[in-house]
Coordinates of C-alpha atoms and ligand atoms in Angstrom, one line a residue:
Chain A
M72 CA 65.9 86.2 108.0
S73 CA 67.0 84.7 111.2
A74 CA 66.5 86.3 114.3
G75 CA 70.8 86.3 114.4
V76 CA 70.9 88.1 111.3
R77 CA 68.3 90.2 111.7
W78 CA 70.2 91.8 114.9
S79 CA 73.7 91.4 113.3
R80 CA 72.5 93.5 110.5
R81 CA 70.8 96.0 113.1
V82 CA 74.4 96.4 115.0
L83 CA 76.0 96.8 111.6
L84 CA 73.7 99.2 110.2
V85 CA 74.0 101.5 113.2
G86 CA 78.0 100.9 113.9
G87 CA 78.8 101.6 110.4
A88 CA 76.7 104.8 110.2
A89 CA 78.6 106.0 113.3
L90 CA 81.6 105.4 111.9
I91 CA 80.5 106.9 108.8
G92 CA 79.4 109.8 110.4
F93 CA 82.4 110.3 112.8
G94 CA 84.4 110.8 109.3
L95 CA 82.4 113.2 108.2
W96 CA 83.0 115.1 111.2
T97 CA 86.7 114.3 111.0
A98 CA 86.3 115.8 107.6
W99 CA 84.5 118.9 108.3
S100 CA 87.0 119.8 111.9
T101 CA 90.3 118.9 110.2
V102 CA 89.9 119.7 106.2
P103 CA 89.7 123.5 105.3
S104 CA 87.3 124.2 103.3
S105 CA 89.4 125.6 100.5
Q106 CA 90.3 121.9 99.9
W107 CA 86.6 120.3 99.8
P108 CA 86.2 121.2 96.2
S109 CA 89.2 119.1 95.3
A110 CA 88.2 116.0 97.6
L111 CA 85.0 115.7 96.1
V112 CA 86.3 115.9 92.5
W113 CA 88.1 112.9 93.4
L114 CA 85.9 111.0 95.6
A115 CA 83.2 111.4 92.4
G116 CA 85.6 110.9 89.9
G117 CA 85.7 107.1 90.9
V118 CA 82.7 106.7 90.3
V119 CA 82.4 108.3 86.8
V120 CA 85.5 106.6 85.7
H121 CA 83.6 103.2 86.8
D122 CA 80.3 104.1 85.8
A123 CA 81.6 105.9 82.5
V124 CA 84.4 103.7 81.3
L125 CA 85.1 100.3 83.7
A126 CA 82.0 99.5 83.6
P127 CA 81.2 99.8 79.7
L128 CA 84.2 98.2 78.9
A129 CA 83.5 95.3 81.0
V130 CA 79.9 94.9 79.5
A131 CA 81.4 95.1 76.0
V132 CA 83.8 92.4 76.6
G133 CA 81.4 90.1 78.0
A134 CA 79.2 90.9 75.2
W135 CA 81.7 90.6 72.4
V136 CA 85.0 89.3 73.0
L137 CA 84.5 86.4 75.7
P138 CA 81.9 84.3 73.4
R139 CA 84.3 84.6 70.6
V140 CA 87.1 83.1 72.3
P141 CA 87.3 79.1 72.5
P142 CA 85.7 78.4 76.4
V143 CA 89.1 77.4 77.6
W144 CA 90.3 80.7 77.1
R145 CA 87.6 82.7 78.5
G146 CA 88.5 82.5 82.1
P147 CA 92.0 83.2 81.6
L148 CA 91.4 86.3 79.0
R149 CA 88.9 87.6 81.9
G150 CA 91.6 86.6 84.4
G151 CA 94.1 88.5 81.9
L152 CA 92.6 91.4 82.2
L153 CA 91.8 91.6 85.4
A154 CA 95.6 91.7 85.9
A155 CA 96.1 94.0 83.0
G156 CA 93.7 96.5 84.5
T157 CA 95.9 96.5 87.9
L158 CA 98.9 97.1 85.9
G159 CA 97.3 100.0 84.0
V160 CA 96.7 101.6 87.6
L161 CA 100.0 100.9 88.6
A162 CA 101.9 101.8 85.2
I163 CA 100.0 105.6 85.8
A164 CA 101.5 106.1 89.0
L165 CA 105.0 104.6 88.1
V166 CA 105.1 106.9 84.6
A167 CA 103.7 110.1 87.0
G168 CA 106.0 109.2 89.5
A169 CA 109.1 108.8 87.1
A170 CA 108.3 111.8 85.2
D171 CA 108.2 114.1 88.2
R172 CA 110.6 112.6 90.6
R173 CA 111.3 114.5 93.7
N174 CA 114.6 113.0 93.7
P175 CA 116.5 110.1 91.9
S176 CA 115.3 107.4 94.8
V177 CA 111.8 107.7 93.8
V178 CA 110.5 105.5 90.8
P179 CA 114.6 104.9 90.3
Q180 CA 113.7 102.0 87.9
D181 CA 113.2 103.2 84.2
P182 CA 109.2 102.4 84.3
L183 CA 108.9 101.5 80.7
A184 CA 111.0 98.5 81.1
A185 CA 109.5 97.7 84.3
I186 CA 106.2 97.8 82.9
A187 CA 107.3 95.6 80.1
A188 CA 108.3 93.0 82.5
A189 CA 104.9 93.2 84.2
A190 CA 103.3 92.7 81.4
I191 CA 105.3 89.7 80.2
A192 CA 104.4 88.1 83.6
V193 CA 100.6 88.9 82.8
V194 CA 100.6 87.3 79.7
I195 CA 102.4 84.5 81.4
G196 CA 100.2 84.0 83.8
A197 CA 97.3 83.9 81.0
V198 CA 98.8 81.4 79.2
V199 CA 99.5 79.2 81.8
G200 CA 95.7 80.1 83.2
A201 CA 94.5 78.6 79.9
F202 CA 96.8 75.6 79.9
L203 CA 95.5 74.6 83.7
A204 CA 92.1 75.3 82.0
G205 CA 92.4 72.9 78.9
A206 CA 93.5 70.5 81.8
R207 CA 90.1 70.3 83.5
P208 CA 87.1 68.3 82.0
R209 CA 85.4 70.7 79.5
G210 CA 81.2 71.4 79.3
G211 CA 79.5 69.7 77.2
D212 CA 81.2 66.8 77.1
P213 CA 78.6 63.6 76.9
D214 CA 80.6 61.4 78.9
A215 CA 81.1 63.5 82.0
D216 CA 83.1 60.7 83.8
R217 CA 85.3 59.7 81.0
A218 CA 86.2 63.0 81.1
T219 CA 86.8 63.4 84.3
S220 CA 89.3 60.4 84.1
V221 CA 90.8 61.7 80.7
S222 CA 91.5 65.3 82.2
R223 CA 92.6 63.9 85.3
A224 CA 95.2 61.6 83.6
R225 CA 96.3 65.4 81.6
R226 CA 96.3 67.0 84.6
S227 CA 99.3 64.9 86.3
A228 CA 100.9 64.5 83.0
G229 CA 100.9 67.9 82.8
P230 CA 103.9 69.4 84.7
R231 CA 106.1 66.6 83.4
R232 CA 105.8 68.5 79.7
Chain B
M145 CA 80.4 78.1 69.0
T146 CA 78.6 78.5 66.3
A147 CA 75.2 79.7 68.9
A148 CA 78.0 82.3 70.0
R149 CA 78.7 83.6 66.8
T150 CA 75.3 84.7 66.3
P151 CA 74.4 88.3 65.9
P152 CA 72.5 89.2 69.4
R153 CA 68.7 89.8 68.2
R154 CA 67.7 92.8 70.4
L155 CA 70.3 95.6 69.8
P156 CA 72.6 95.4 73.0
G157 CA 71.6 99.1 74.2
V158 CA 71.9 99.1 78.2
P159 CA 71.7 95.8 79.6
R160 CA 69.9 94.6 82.4
A161 CA 70.8 92.5 85.8
E162 CA 69.3 89.6 84.2
D163 CA 71.6 89.7 81.2
F164 CA 74.6 89.1 83.2
R165 CA 74.7 85.2 82.9
S166 CA 78.5 84.6 83.5
P167 CA 78.9 82.3 86.6
V168 CA 81.5 85.1 87.6
H169 CA 78.6 87.4 88.8
D170 CA 77.1 84.6 91.0
P171 CA 76.8 85.8 95.3
R172 CA 79.4 83.0 96.0
V173 CA 81.9 84.6 93.8
V174 CA 81.0 88.6 94.8
A175 CA 80.9 87.0 98.5
R176 CA 84.1 85.7 98.3
V177 CA 85.8 88.6 96.3
G178 CA 84.5 91.3 99.1
A179 CA 85.6 89.0 102.0
L180 CA 88.7 89.0 100.5
L181 CA 88.6 93.2 100.3
G182 CA 86.4 93.6 103.4
G183 CA 89.8 91.6 105.1
A184 CA 92.2 93.9 103.1
I185 CA 90.3 97.0 104.4
V186 CA 90.3 96.0 108.2
V187 CA 94.1 95.5 107.9
L188 CA 94.4 98.9 106.7
F189 CA 92.0 100.3 108.7
V190 CA 94.2 99.0 111.8
T191 CA 97.7 99.8 110.4
G192 CA 96.5 103.3 109.4
L193 CA 95.2 103.8 112.8
L194 CA 98.8 102.5 114.0
S195 CA 100.4 105.1 111.9
H196 CA 98.0 107.9 112.9
L197 CA 98.8 107.2 116.5
S198 CA 102.4 107.1 116.3
Q199 CA 102.5 110.6 115.1
N200 CA 99.5 111.8 117.0
P201 CA 100.3 110.1 120.5
V202 CA 97.4 109.0 123.1
P203 CA 98.0 108.7 126.6
W204 CA 96.7 105.2 126.8
L205 CA 98.4 104.2 123.7
P206 CA 102.5 104.8 124.8
F207 CA 104.4 103.9 121.4
G208 CA 108.3 102.6 123.0
P209 CA 111.4 101.8 120.9
S210 CA 110.2 98.4 120.9
P211 CA 110.3 96.1 119.0
S212 CA 112.5 98.1 116.6
W213 CA 110.8 96.9 113.7
G214 CA 107.2 97.9 114.6
Y215 CA 106.2 100.9 112.4
R216 CA 108.1 99.0 109.8
L217 CA 105.8 96.1 109.8
S218 CA 103.1 97.7 110.3
Q219 CA 103.5 100.6 108.0
G220 CA 104.7 98.2 105.5
V221 CA 102.3 95.7 105.2
H222 CA 99.5 99.1 105.1
V223 CA 101.0 100.0 101.8
T224 CA 101.6 96.6 100.8
V225 CA 98.1 95.7 101.3
G226 CA 97.2 98.9 99.7
F227 CA 98.6 98.1 96.6
A228 CA 97.3 94.7 97.0
C229 CA 93.7 96.4 97.3
V230 CA 93.6 97.3 93.2
P231 CA 93.0 94.3 92.0
L232 CA 91.1 93.1 94.8
L233 CA 88.7 96.4 94.0
L234 CA 89.0 96.1 90.7
A235 CA 87.5 92.4 91.0
K236 CA 84.8 93.0 93.0
L237 CA 83.5 96.2 91.0
Y238 CA 83.4 93.5 88.0
A239 CA 82.0 90.9 89.8
A240 CA 78.8 92.7 91.4
Y241 CA 79.0 95.5 88.4
P242 CA 75.4 93.9 86.6
R243 CA 74.0 95.3 90.2
L244 CA 74.2 98.7 88.8
F245 CA 71.6 97.3 86.0
E246 CA 69.1 96.8 88.0
R247 CA 65.5 97.6 87.1
P248 CA 63.6 99.4 88.3
A249 CA 66.3 101.7 89.8
L250 CA 64.6 102.4 92.5
R251 CA 62.0 100.2 94.5
G252 CA 61.2 102.9 97.5
P253 CA 63.4 104.7 100.1
L254 CA 64.7 101.9 101.6
H255 CA 66.4 100.7 98.4
A256 CA 67.0 104.2 97.3
L257 CA 69.1 104.6 101.2
E258 CA 70.8 101.1 100.0
R259 CA 71.9 102.5 96.8
G260 CA 73.1 105.4 98.2
S261 CA 74.9 103.2 101.0
V262 CA 76.8 101.4 97.6
A263 CA 77.5 104.7 95.9
V264 CA 79.3 105.6 99.2
L265 CA 81.2 102.8 99.5
V266 CA 82.3 102.7 95.9
A267 CA 83.8 106.5 96.2
A268 CA 84.9 106.3 99.2
T269 CA 86.8 102.9 98.5
T270 CA 88.1 103.9 94.8
F271 CA 89.4 107.2 96.4
Q272 CA 91.2 105.9 99.3
I273 CA 93.0 103.0 97.3
V274 CA 94.1 105.5 93.8
T275 CA 95.1 108.4 96.3
G276 CA 96.4 106.2 98.6
V277 CA 98.8 104.7 95.6
L278 CA 99.6 107.6 94.1
N279 CA 100.6 109.2 97.0
V280 CA 103.2 106.5 97.5
F281 CA 104.5 107.7 94.0
Q282 CA 104.5 111.1 95.2
V283 CA 102.4 112.0 92.8
Y284 CA 99.8 114.5 94.1
P285 CA 97.4 115.9 91.2
W286 CA 94.9 116.9 93.6
K287 CA 94.8 120.3 96.1
F288 CA 93.8 118.9 99.0
S289 CA 96.1 117.6 102.5
F290 CA 96.3 113.8 101.4
L291 CA 96.9 113.1 105.3
W292 CA 93.9 114.8 106.4
V293 CA 91.6 113.5 103.9
H294 CA 93.1 110.1 103.8
Y295 CA 92.3 110.0 107.9
A296 CA 88.9 111.4 107.5
A297 CA 88.1 109.0 104.5
A298 CA 89.6 105.7 106.1
W299 CA 86.4 106.0 108.7
V300 CA 83.9 106.6 106.2
V301 CA 85.5 103.5 104.1
V302 CA 85.3 101.4 106.9
G303 CA 81.7 102.7 107.7
S304 CA 80.4 102.1 104.7
V305 CA 81.8 99.0 104.3
V306 CA 80.2 97.6 107.5
V307 CA 76.8 99.0 106.6
H308 CA 77.2 97.0 103.3
V309 CA 78.1 93.8 105.4
G310 CA 74.8 95.2 107.1
V311 CA 72.8 95.3 103.7
K312 CA 73.7 92.2 101.8
L313 CA 74.2 89.4 105.1
P314 CA 71.0 87.8 104.3
V315 CA 72.7 87.2 100.9
I316 CA 76.4 87.1 102.5
V317 CA 75.9 84.3 104.8
P318 CA 74.4 81.7 102.6
A319 CA 76.3 82.7 99.3
L320 CA 79.8 82.2 102.1
R321 CA 78.1 78.9 103.1
S322 CA 77.6 77.3 100.2
S323 CA 80.8 76.1 98.4
V324 CA 81.5 77.5 94.8
A325 CA 81.6 74.2 92.9
E326 CA 78.0 73.5 94.1
L327 CA 76.0 73.8 90.9
R328 CA 73.5 75.8 92.0
A329 CA 73.4 78.6 94.6
E330 CA 69.8 78.4 95.3
E331 CA 69.8 74.5 95.7
S332 CA 72.2 74.6 98.6
G333 CA 71.9 78.3 100.3
G334 CA 68.2 78.3 100.8
G335 CA 68.5 82.4 100.8
P336 CA 66.8 84.4 98.8
R337 CA 67.9 83.6 95.1
P338 CA 69.9 86.6 94.2
P339 CA 69.2 88.0 90.6
S340 CA 72.3 87.3 89.0
V341 CA 72.0 83.7 89.3
V342 CA 69.1 83.1 86.6
P343 CA 68.8 79.5 85.3
P344 CA 70.0 79.6 81.9
A345 CA 66.3 78.2 80.9
V346 CA 64.7 82.0 82.3
V347 CA 66.8 83.9 80.0
P348 CA 65.8 83.5 76.2
P349 CA 68.6 82.2 74.8
A350 CA 69.8 84.1 72.0
G351 CA 68.6 87.4 74.1
V352 CA 71.0 89.9 74.4
A353 CA 73.3 88.7 77.3
A354 CA 76.1 90.7 78.5
D355 CA 78.1 88.1 78.4
Q356 CA 76.3 85.9 76.2
G357 CA 77.3 82.3 75.0
Q358 CA 79.3 81.6 78.4
E359 CA 79.3 78.3 80.5
E360 CA 75.8 77.4 80.2
D361 CA 76.0 73.8 81.8
P362 CA 76.7 74.0 85.1
A363 CA 79.9 71.8 85.3
Q364 CA 81.5 74.5 83.4
A365 CA 80.0 77.5 85.3
A366 CA 81.5 75.7 88.2
T367 CA 84.6 75.8 86.8
S368 CA 84.8 79.8 85.5
R369 CA 83.5 80.4 89.3
R370 CA 86.7 78.5 90.5
G371 CA 88.9 80.2 87.8
F372 CA 88.5 83.5 88.7
L373 CA 88.6 83.6 92.0
A374 CA 92.1 81.7 91.4
A375 CA 92.7 84.8 88.6
V376 CA 92.0 87.4 91.5
A377 CA 94.4 85.1 93.9
V378 CA 97.5 85.1 91.3
T379 CA 96.7 88.9 90.4
T380 CA 96.7 90.0 93.8
L381 CA 99.8 87.6 95.0
G382 CA 101.7 88.9 92.1
V383 CA 101.4 92.4 92.6
V384 CA 102.0 91.5 96.2
A385 CA 105.4 90.2 94.9
L386 CA 106.1 93.0 92.7
T387 CA 106.1 95.9 95.1
V388 CA 106.9 94.4 98.5
G389 CA 110.7 94.1 97.8
Q390 CA 110.6 98.0 98.7
T391 CA 110.2 96.9 102.3
V392 CA 111.6 93.3 102.4
R393 CA 115.4 93.8 100.8
P394 CA 116.1 90.5 99.6
L395 CA 113.0 90.8 97.5
A396 CA 114.1 93.9 96.0
P397 CA 115.3 92.7 92.5
F398 CA 111.3 91.8 91.9
A399 CA 109.8 95.0 93.4
V400 CA 109.7 96.2 89.3
L401 CA 106.3 97.5 90.5
A402 CA 107.3 99.8 94.0
P403 CA 108.3 103.1 94.0
R404 CA 111.1 102.5 95.8
D405 CA 114.2 100.6 95.8
P406 CA 115.9 100.3 99.6
R407 CA 119.0 99.8 98.0
V408 CA 118.9 102.9 95.9
G409 CA 119.7 106.7 97.2
P410 CA 122.7 108.7 98.7
Q411 CA 124.8 106.1 100.9
G412 CA 122.3 102.9 99.5
L413 CA 119.2 104.3 101.3
P414 CA 116.1 106.1 99.8
V415 CA 115.3 109.6 100.6
N416 CA 112.0 111.1 101.4
K417 CA 113.1 114.8 101.6
T418 CA 116.1 116.2 100.2
A419 CA 118.1 118.8 101.3
R420 CA 117.6 121.3 98.9
S421 CA 113.9 121.0 98.8
A422 CA 114.0 121.8 102.4
G423 CA 115.7 124.8 101.9
V424 CA 118.9 123.8 104.5
A425 CA 121.6 122.8 102.0
D426 CA 123.3 126.3 103.2
T427 CA 122.5 126.4 106.5
A428 CA 123.1 122.3 107.0
T429 CA 127.1 122.6 105.5
D430 CA 127.9 126.1 107.4
P431 CA 131.2 125.1 109.1
A432 CA 129.1 127.8 111.9
W433 CA 126.4 125.2 112.6
R434 CA 126.2 123.9 116.7
L435 CA 123.9 121.6 118.1
V436 CA 122.0 124.2 120.9
L437 CA 121.2 121.8 123.6
T438 CA 118.8 123.3 126.6
G439 CA 117.6 121.7 129.1
P440 CA 116.8 122.3 133.5
G441 CA 120.9 122.6 133.6
G442 CA 120.9 125.0 130.9
T443 CA 121.9 125.6 127.3
R444 CA 125.2 124.2 125.3
E445 CA 126.5 124.6 122.1
L446 CA 128.6 121.5 120.6
S447 CA 129.9 121.8 117.1
R448 CA 130.0 118.4 114.9
D449 CA 133.5 117.9 115.7
D450 CA 132.7 118.3 119.8
L451 CA 129.7 115.3 118.9
L452 CA 132.3 113.4 117.1
A453 CA 134.5 113.4 120.2
M454 CA 131.7 112.0 122.4
D455 CA 131.2 108.3 123.1
A456 CA 130.1 107.0 119.6
V457 CA 127.5 104.6 119.7
T458 CA 126.6 102.1 116.7
A459 CA 123.2 101.3 116.3
V460 CA 121.5 99.3 113.4
V461 CA 118.2 100.9 113.2
P462 CA 115.4 101.1 110.3
I463 CA 114.2 104.1 108.6
A464 CA 110.7 103.2 107.9
C465 CA 108.8 105.5 105.8
V466 CA 105.6 106.7 106.0
E467 CA 105.3 106.0 102.3
G468 CA 105.8 102.2 103.4
W469 CA 109.6 101.4 102.1
S470 CA 111.8 100.9 104.7
A471 CA 115.4 100.0 105.1
T472 CA 117.9 98.9 107.8
A473 CA 121.3 101.1 107.9
T474 CA 124.0 101.4 110.4
W475 CA 124.3 104.6 112.3
D476 CA 127.1 106.2 114.3
G477 CA 126.3 108.9 116.7
V478 CA 125.6 110.2 120.2
R479 CA 122.9 108.7 122.2
V480 CA 120.4 111.1 122.8
R481 CA 120.4 110.5 126.2
D482 CA 124.2 111.1 127.1
L483 CA 123.6 114.8 125.4
V484 CA 120.2 115.5 127.4
A485 CA 122.1 114.1 130.5
L486 CA 125.2 117.2 129.3
V487 CA 122.4 119.7 130.3
G488 CA 120.7 118.3 133.4
G489 CA 118.0 116.4 131.8
T490 CA 117.0 112.6 132.4
A491 CA 116.2 109.8 130.5
D492 CA 112.7 109.8 131.5
D493 CA 112.4 113.2 130.1
D494 CA 110.4 114.1 127.1
V495 CA 112.8 116.5 124.0
Q496 CA 111.8 118.4 121.6
V497 CA 114.0 118.2 118.3
D498 CA 114.4 121.0 116.2
S499 CA 115.5 121.3 112.4
L500 CA 117.1 124.1 110.1
Q501 CA 114.2 123.6 108.3
Q502 CA 112.1 126.3 108.8
G503 CA 108.2 125.4 108.9
G504 CA 106.8 122.1 107.0
S505 CA 105.0 119.8 109.0
Y506 CA 107.9 117.4 110.1
A507 CA 110.7 120.9 110.7
S508 CA 110.5 119.3 114.7
S509 CA 109.8 116.2 116.7
L510 CA 108.8 115.5 120.3
L511 CA 110.9 112.8 121.2
P512 CA 109.0 110.9 124.1
G513 CA 110.8 109.6 127.0
A514 CA 110.6 106.1 126.5
Y515 CA 112.5 107.1 123.4
V516 CA 115.0 109.0 124.9
A517 CA 115.8 106.2 127.3
A518 CA 116.7 103.5 124.8
E519 CA 120.2 103.0 123.9
D520 CA 119.5 102.8 120.0
T521 CA 118.0 106.2 120.2
L522 CA 121.0 108.4 118.5
L523 CA 121.7 111.7 117.3
A524 CA 123.3 110.0 114.3
L525 CA 126.8 111.9 112.8
R526 CA 127.5 109.2 109.8
L527 CA 125.6 106.6 107.6
A528 CA 127.4 102.7 106.5
G529 CA 130.5 104.3 107.7
E530 CA 130.8 107.5 106.3
D531 CA 129.6 111.4 107.3
L532 CA 126.1 111.5 106.8
D533 CA 125.0 112.5 103.4
L534 CA 123.3 115.8 103.2
D535 CA 120.2 114.5 102.1
H536 CA 120.2 112.0 105.1
G537 CA 120.2 114.9 107.3
Y538 CA 124.0 116.1 107.8
P539 CA 125.3 117.2 110.1
A540 CA 123.3 115.7 112.7
R541 CA 119.9 113.6 112.6
L542 CA 117.6 112.0 115.5
V543 CA 117.4 107.9 114.5
A544 CA 115.1 106.0 117.1
P545 CA 113.9 102.5 116.9
N546 CA 110.3 102.2 115.8
R547 CA 109.3 105.9 114.7
P548 CA 107.6 106.6 111.3
G549 CA 110.5 108.3 108.7
V550 CA 108.7 111.5 109.3
L551 CA 109.7 111.9 112.5
Q552 CA 113.3 110.9 112.7
T553 CA 114.1 114.4 112.2
K554 CA 117.1 115.3 110.1
W555 CA 119.4 118.5 109.6
V556 CA 118.9 118.8 113.7
A557 CA 119.4 122.5 114.8
R558 CA 118.4 122.1 118.9
M559 CA 117.0 120.1 121.0
T560 CA 115.1 120.8 124.2
V561 CA 114.4 118.5 127.3
L562 CA 111.2 119.1 128.1
R563 CA 110.1 118.7 131.8
P564 CA 106.7 117.8 132.8
G565 CA 104.6 120.9 133.7
G566 CA 106.2 122.6 130.4
A567 CA 109.2 124.1 132.1
A568 CA 112.4 123.6 129.7
Ligands
HEM166 C1 91.3 101.5 101.5 C2 91.5 101.9 102.9 C3 92.1 102.2 103.4 C4 92.1 102.6 104.9 C5 91.1 102.5 105.6 C6 93.4 103.9 105.1 C7 93.9 104.3 106.3 C8 94.7 104.6 106.8 C9 94.5 105.9 108.0 C10 93.8 105.4 109.0 C11 95.9 106.5 108.0 C12 96.5 107.2 109.1 C13 96.4 108.7 109.1 C14 97.5 109.6 109.9 O1 98.2 109.3 110.3 O2 96.4 110.5 110.0 C15 96.8 105.6 106.7 C16 97.9 106.5 106.3 C17 98.4 106.0 105.0 N1 98.2 105.3 103.7 FE1 96.2 104.6 104.2 N2 94.2 103.1 104.5 C18 93.9 102.4 103.1 C19 94.0 102.7 101.9 C20 95.6 103.0 101.6 C21 96.5 102.2 100.2 C22 95.8 102.0 99.0 C23 97.5 103.3 100.3 C24 99.1 103.2 99.1 C25 98.8 102.2 98.3 C26 97.9 103.9 101.5 C27 98.2 105.1 101.4 C28 99.1 105.1 103.2 C29 99.6 106.2 103.3 C30 100.9 106.5 102.8 C31 100.2 106.7 104.5 C32 100.6 107.7 105.1 C33 100.2 109.2 105.3 C34 101.3 109.9 106.0 O3 101.4 109.7 107.1 O4 102.2 110.9 105.6 N3 96.7 103.9 102.6 N4 96.2 105.1 106.0

């Protein structure tokens, strides 16, 4: 580790700890203690959902799903799942917001139609991704140079299709 | 393909960090996604502080009426970047999650501290993003004040990001210096070889492999890394494209995932608090309503007709909600500085504006002198050429450029000129 990295590290660790300390002090002095249990449940909840749901799901997808799909589809599938997860979070908020609208201008759109439209965008994105991945050099090709020139030709032909 | 179909020999129980062989978990990818998320968090922190300071003013950073789009831009950026953090956070957690399975789990006190700091980082950041998103959809399934907790958590989030960068600096620097396209991190970076870049040969080929059978050849691995980063970028931009229309009107037709449409609401403008929920539906429509003006020169009461008879001014001023949506609107009304002059005040005085609403954080607001002086600061009576809708603050509301929507007090009952020294 160079001296520069060593010093930057110290500054970051001390500065970061100070910022955390200020945040905790702010919480202590402004948030009424009756609200702490709920806030702590929500703080811990994120970690629990990650460790108990998201991480095992990701392990399962990596261990069982990705190896069973053709290589060009793995990346797009992974990317599509990332987009689907994002959409999942926003979909929960949309549906909950629409279910308990405080006034008609909150979530004015039909949430299911909105989610369907976004889901179609995700699928199109994954298909386009697979198409682009297919136009790249494939692994395992014994003649890498040839693969590159072939894929280049394919890629330049791509948009015209 | 046949290798991939071979059933795993070891039963896939709890995997270990070495089992994750997908090149997506390479430090170069983790560091790049981290840089994006970290950059987004810095933007959130700065724009969030701007929002905090415009609601809790400090002498060293006085906000004024110009630029009229200032708060609209900063809070629009805050919430849009907040949405963009959803895929960035998921991608960061995904890219880095093999570290969760590190063995031995704890190597000593320093390592325990390091892992503890990651736990704080993940908890605080996930909390901030999830509760932030729910809040802008007006979903509050918790029993705490979003504003206070969000403010305190903001410092913890930023602090834990800074600590995390400090802890990981020896990995981050070489990871960001070497290109994702290069075949092996350890050949280019010179830094310590992180455990997730295990060369394929070291791992028994038919072991469990949490993401087994993939991309074992280096060219394919480089493609995977680039592909993953591209997917993160596309998803992030996609979220922005499908939400930013709540602030950028031309993109409103695409804002399918946004909580608001800037074109939808009474008189074509969204509403945050309705007259009914503020408990003012009766008092605001009472013909006996009078604006009570108090200043150094005494007190005056003005009916809505009196106000309509004064010099009318038209101003185009955006409403920019703390929840991130905003919309430009055309208001007609009386300049606040003209009202203040009626009771002996000057354009330099601060004005306290009280609503008919009883209680609640936004039942009154302080309008600093800099805003009072502005041409476009109105007590608005009409919107888009019609009488104000009850939900937009009928009979009269405050509208000033570059102010958070919560301070644009609706259903105004009283305006009081404050003189330095506290005397009214
Ligand atoms: C992850 C990092 C984030 C940080 C560091 C951060 C920081 C802040 C800060 C400092 C404030 C000012 C609070 C105050 O006025 O006292 C704020 C306000 C706000 N933030 Fe965030 N924020 C983050 C994420 C988000 C997200 C993801 C969203 C939603 C998409 C969001 C939505 C809001 C809203 C709606 C407000 C205004 C609250 C109000 O005035 O009622 N924030 N943020």
